[in-house]
């Protein structure tokens, strides 16, 4: 099987050439720091501990929650947000080299998530909800970075690399049945 990532134009699939491309991109792209090292702030550490206590929802549970929200069940919104909190932190870690406050960036990602869930468009399936929410969080990051730095070229470069890394991580997680370290 083979698929092309539209954001990067990189072919992702089972053939050896695609794996070589992903590995080459991962070597060139900046690697995110461990979430513990994203900020030295005491408030960040407290937030990180709180998020860890809530736990992370697995993919099957998230798809179940997305299906419920698509059917109009707004009572699952808090559970979806809880399932996303650590993911937003990891996604923000892809921007560690951008000159913005990490706590603010995470907050903007969380706000984008809430806003996206509050105005969820007509989507056909649970995986579409996940992709939509991911796009909205990234857009929230991008808007914040652009607002703080005013540098759209740097934002685009980082977003491109972050998208490549995120897709490669998802691919490797499926291939190896675990998140890559």
mmCIF file with all atom_site columns, N, CA and C in Angstrom, residues 3-28:
data_model
loop_
_atom_site.group_PDB
_atom_site.id
_atom_site.type_symbol
_atom_site.label_atom_id
_atom_site.label_alt_id
_atom_site.label_comp_id
_atom_site.label_asym_id
_atom_site.label_entity_id
_atom_site.label_seq_id
_atom_site.pdbx_PDB_ins_code
_atom_site.Cartn_x
_atom_site.Cartn_y
_atom_site.Cartn_z
_atom_site.occupancy
_atom_site.B_iso_or_equiv
_atom_site.pdbx_formal_charge
_atom_site.auth_seq_id
_atom_site.auth_comp_id
_atom_site.auth_asym_id
_atom_site.auth_atom_id
_atom_site.pdbx_PDB_model_num
ATOM 1  N N  . UNK A 1 3  ? 0.671  5.781  -0.023 1.00 0.00 ? 3  UNK A N  1
ATOM 2  C CA . UNK A 1 3  ? -0.142 6.979  0.111  1.00 0.00 ? 3  UNK A CA 1
ATOM 3  C C  . UNK A 1 3  ? 0.769  8.181  0.008  1.00 0.00 ? 3  UNK A C  1
ATOM 4  N N  . UNK A 1 4  ? 0.274  9.287  -0.500 1.00 0.00 ? 4  UNK A N  1
ATOM 5  C CA . UNK A 1 4  ? 1.085  10.485 -0.594 1.00 0.00 ? 4  UNK A CA 1
ATOM 6  C C  . UNK A 1 4  ? 0.579  11.507 0.399  1.00 0.00 ? 4  UNK A C  1
ATOM 7  N N  . UNK A 1 5  ? 1.464  12.039 1.216  1.00 0.00 ? 5  UNK A N  1
ATOM 8  C CA . UNK A 1 5  ? 1.131  13.092 2.168  1.00 0.00 ? 5  UNK A CA 1
ATOM 9  C C  . UNK A 1 5  ? 1.014  14.387 1.381  1.00 0.00 ? 5  UNK A C  1
ATOM 10 N N  . UNK A 1 6  ? -0.193 14.946 1.310  1.00 0.00 ? 6  UNK A N  1
ATOM 11 C CA . UNK A 1 6  ? -0.419 16.116 0.478  1.00 0.00 ? 6  UNK A CA 1
ATOM 12 C C  . UNK A 1 6  ? 0.348  17.339 0.958  1.00 0.00 ? 6  UNK A C  1
ATOM 13 N N  . UNK A 1 7  ? 0.601  17.469 2.248  1.00 0.00 ? 7  UNK A N  1
ATOM 14 C CA . UNK A 1 7  ? 1.309  18.644 2.763  1.00 0.00 ? 7  UNK A CA 1
ATOM 15 C C  . UNK A 1 7  ? 2.764  18.648 2.335  1.00 0.00 ? 7  UNK A C  1
ATOM 16 N N  . UNK A 1 8  ? 3.351  17.468 2.171  1.00 0.00 ? 8  UNK A N  1
ATOM 17 C CA . UNK A 1 8  ? 4.774  17.408 1.892  1.00 0.00 ? 8  UNK A CA 1
ATOM 18 C C  . UNK A 1 8  ? 5.105  16.858 0.520  1.00 0.00 ? 8  UNK A C  1
ATOM 19 N N  . UNK A 1 9  ? 4.136  16.153 -0.084 1.00 0.00 ? 9  UNK A N  1
ATOM 20 C CA . UNK A 1 9  ? 4.415  15.522 -1.360 1.00 0.00 ? 9  UNK A CA 1
ATOM 21 C C  . UNK A 1 9  ? 5.241  14.251 -1.208 1.00 0.00 ? 9  UNK A C  1
ATOM 22 N N  . UNK A 1 10 ? 5.496  13.810 0.003  1.00 0.00 ? 10 UNK A N  1
ATOM 23 C CA . UNK A 1 10 ? 6.281  12.606 0.245  1.00 0.00 ? 10 UNK A CA 1
ATOM 24 C C  . UNK A 1 10 ? 5.356  11.406 0.198  1.00 0.00 ? 10 UNK A C  1
ATOM 25 N N  . UNK A 1 11 ? 5.802  10.393 -0.510 1.00 0.00 ? 11 UNK A N  1
ATOM 26 C CA . UNK A 1 11 ? 5.032  9.170  -0.593 1.00 0.00 ? 11 UNK A CA 1
ATOM 27 C C  . UNK A 1 11 ? 5.320  8.323  0.635  1.00 0.00 ? 11 UNK A C  1
ATOM 28 N N  . UNK A 1 12 ? 4.238  7.913  1.298  1.00 0.00 ? 12 UNK A N  1
ATOM 29 C CA . UNK A 1 12 ? 4.357  7.084  2.488  1.00 0.00 ? 12 UNK A CA 1
ATOM 30 C C  . UNK A 1 12 ? 3.711  5.753  2.154  1.00 0.00 ? 12 UNK A C  1
ATOM 31 N N  . UNK A 1 13 ? 4.440  4.672  2.319  1.00 0.00 ? 13 UNK A N  1
ATOM 32 C CA . UNK A 1 13 ? 3.858  3.377  2.000  1.00 0.00 ? 13 UNK A CA 1
ATOM 33 C C  . UNK A 1 13 ? 4.761  2.249  2.399  1.00 0.00 ? 13 UNK A C  1
ATOM 34 N N  . UNK A 1 14 ? 4.429  1.065  1.924  1.00 0.00 ? 14 UNK A N  1
ATOM 35 C CA . UNK A 1 14 ? 5.141  -0.123 2.342  1.00 0.00 ? 14 UNK A CA 1
ATOM 36 C C  . UNK A 1 14 ? 6.410  -0.373 1.538  1.00 0.00 ? 14 UNK A C  1
ATOM 37 N N  . UNK A 1 15 ? 6.597  0.340  0.405  1.00 0.00 ? 15 UNK A N  1
ATOM 38 C CA . UNK A 1 15 ? 7.798  0.068  -0.378 1.00 0.00 ? 15 UNK A CA 1
ATOM 39 C C  . UNK A 1 15 ? 9.027  0.693  0.272  1.00 0.00 ? 15 UNK A C  1
ATOM 40 N N  . UNK A 1 16 ? 10.180 0.155  -0.008 1.00 0.00 ? 16 UNK A N  1
ATOM 41 C CA . UNK A 1 16 ? 11.434 0.560  0.631  1.00 0.00 ? 16 UNK A CA 1
ATOM 42 C C  . UNK A 1 16 ? 11.779 2.016  0.337  1.00 0.00 ? 16 UNK A C  1
ATOM 43 N N  . UNK A 1 17 ? 11.498 2.498  -0.860 1.00 0.00 ? 17 UNK A N  1
ATOM 44 C CA . UNK A 1 17 ? 11.822 3.875  -1.220 1.00 0.00 ? 17 UNK A CA 1
ATOM 45 C C  . UNK A 1 17 ? 11.114 4.875  -0.324 1.00 0.00 ? 17 UNK A C  1
ATOM 46 N N  . UNK A 1 18 ? 9.872  4.594  0.022  1.00 0.00 ? 18 UNK A N  1
ATOM 47 C CA . UNK A 1 18 ? 9.124  5.501  0.884  1.00 0.00 ? 18 UNK A CA 1
ATOM 48 C C  . UNK A 1 18 ? 9.734  5.535  2.273  1.00 0.00 ? 18 UNK A C  1
ATOM 49 N N  . UNK A 1 19 ? 10.159 4.377  2.779  1.00 0.00 ? 19 UNK A N  1
ATOM 50 C CA . UNK A 1 19 ? 10.768 4.356  4.109  1.00 0.00 ? 19 UNK A CA 1
ATOM 51 C C  . UNK A 1 19 ? 12.070 5.131  4.117  1.00 0.00 ? 19 UNK A C  1
ATOM 52 N N  . UNK A 1 20 ? 12.862 5.010  3.048  1.00 0.00 ? 20 UNK A N  1
ATOM 53 C CA . UNK A 1 20 ? 14.107 5.772  2.958  1.00 0.00 ? 20 UNK A CA 1
ATOM 54 C C  . UNK A 1 20 ? 13.820 7.265  2.971  1.00 0.00 ? 20 UNK A C  1
ATOM 55 N N  . UNK A 1 21 ? 12.793 7.701  2.250  1.00 0.00 ? 21 UNK A N  1
ATOM 56 C CA . UNK A 1 21 ? 12.445 9.109  2.193  1.00 0.00 ? 21 UNK A CA 1
ATOM 57 C C  . UNK A 1 21 ? 12.065 9.622  3.566  1.00 0.00 ? 21 UNK A C  1
ATOM 58 N N  . UNK A 1 22 ? 11.265 8.861  4.283  1.00 0.00 ? 22 UNK A N  1
ATOM 59 C CA . UNK A 1 22 ? 10.841 9.276  5.623  1.00 0.00 ? 22 UNK A CA 1
ATOM 60 C C  . UNK A 1 22 ? 12.047 9.369  6.551  1.00 0.00 ? 22 UNK A C  1
ATOM 61 N N  . UNK A 1 23 ? 12.915 8.350  6.512  1.00 0.00 ? 23 UNK A N  1
ATOM 62 C CA . UNK A 1 23 ? 14.086 8.368  7.387  1.00 0.00 ? 23 UNK A CA 1
ATOM 63 C C  . UNK A 1 23 ? 14.983 9.553  7.071  1.00 0.00 ? 23 UNK A C  1
ATOM 64 N N  . UNK A 1 24 ? 15.169 9.873  5.772  1.00 0.00 ? 24 UNK A N  1
ATOM 65 C CA . UNK A 1 24 ? 15.997 11.014 5.400  1.00 0.00 ? 24 UNK A CA 1
ATOM 66 C C  . UNK A 1 24 ? 15.384 12.310 5.911  1.00 0.00 ? 24 UNK A C  1
ATOM 67 N N  . UNK A 1 25 ? 14.064 12.453 5.780  1.00 0.00 ? 25 UNK A N  1
ATOM 68 C CA . UNK A 1 25 ? 13.400 13.655 6.244  1.00 0.00 ? 25 UNK A CA 1
ATOM 69 C C  . UNK A 1 25 ? 13.525 13.794 7.752  1.00 0.00 ? 25 UNK A C  1
ATOM 70 N N  . UNK A 1 26 ? 13.392 12.665 8.484  1.00 0.00 ? 26 UNK A N  1
ATOM 71 C CA . UNK A 1 26 ? 13.490 12.719 9.935  1.00 0.00 ? 26 UNK A CA 1
ATOM 72 C C  . UNK A 1 26 ? 14.881 13.142 10.381 1.00 0.00 ? 26 UNK A C  1
ATOM 73 N N  . UNK A 1 27 ? 15.919 12.704 9.666  1.00 0.00 ? 27 UNK A N  1
ATOM 74 C CA . UNK A 1 27 ? 17.279 13.071 10.039 1.00 0.00 ? 27 UNK A CA 1
ATOM 75 C C  . UNK A 1 27 ? 17.519 14.555 9.849  1.00 0.00 ? 27 UNK A C  1
ATOM 76 N N  . UNK A 1 28 ? 16.950 15.137 8.783  1.00 0.00 ? 28 UNK A N  1
ATOM 77 C CA . UNK A 1 28 ? 17.142 16.551 8.479  1.00 0.00 ? 28 UNK A CA 1
ATOM 78 C C  . UNK A 1 28 ? 16.258 17.454 9.329  1.00 0.00 ? 28 UNK A C  1
#
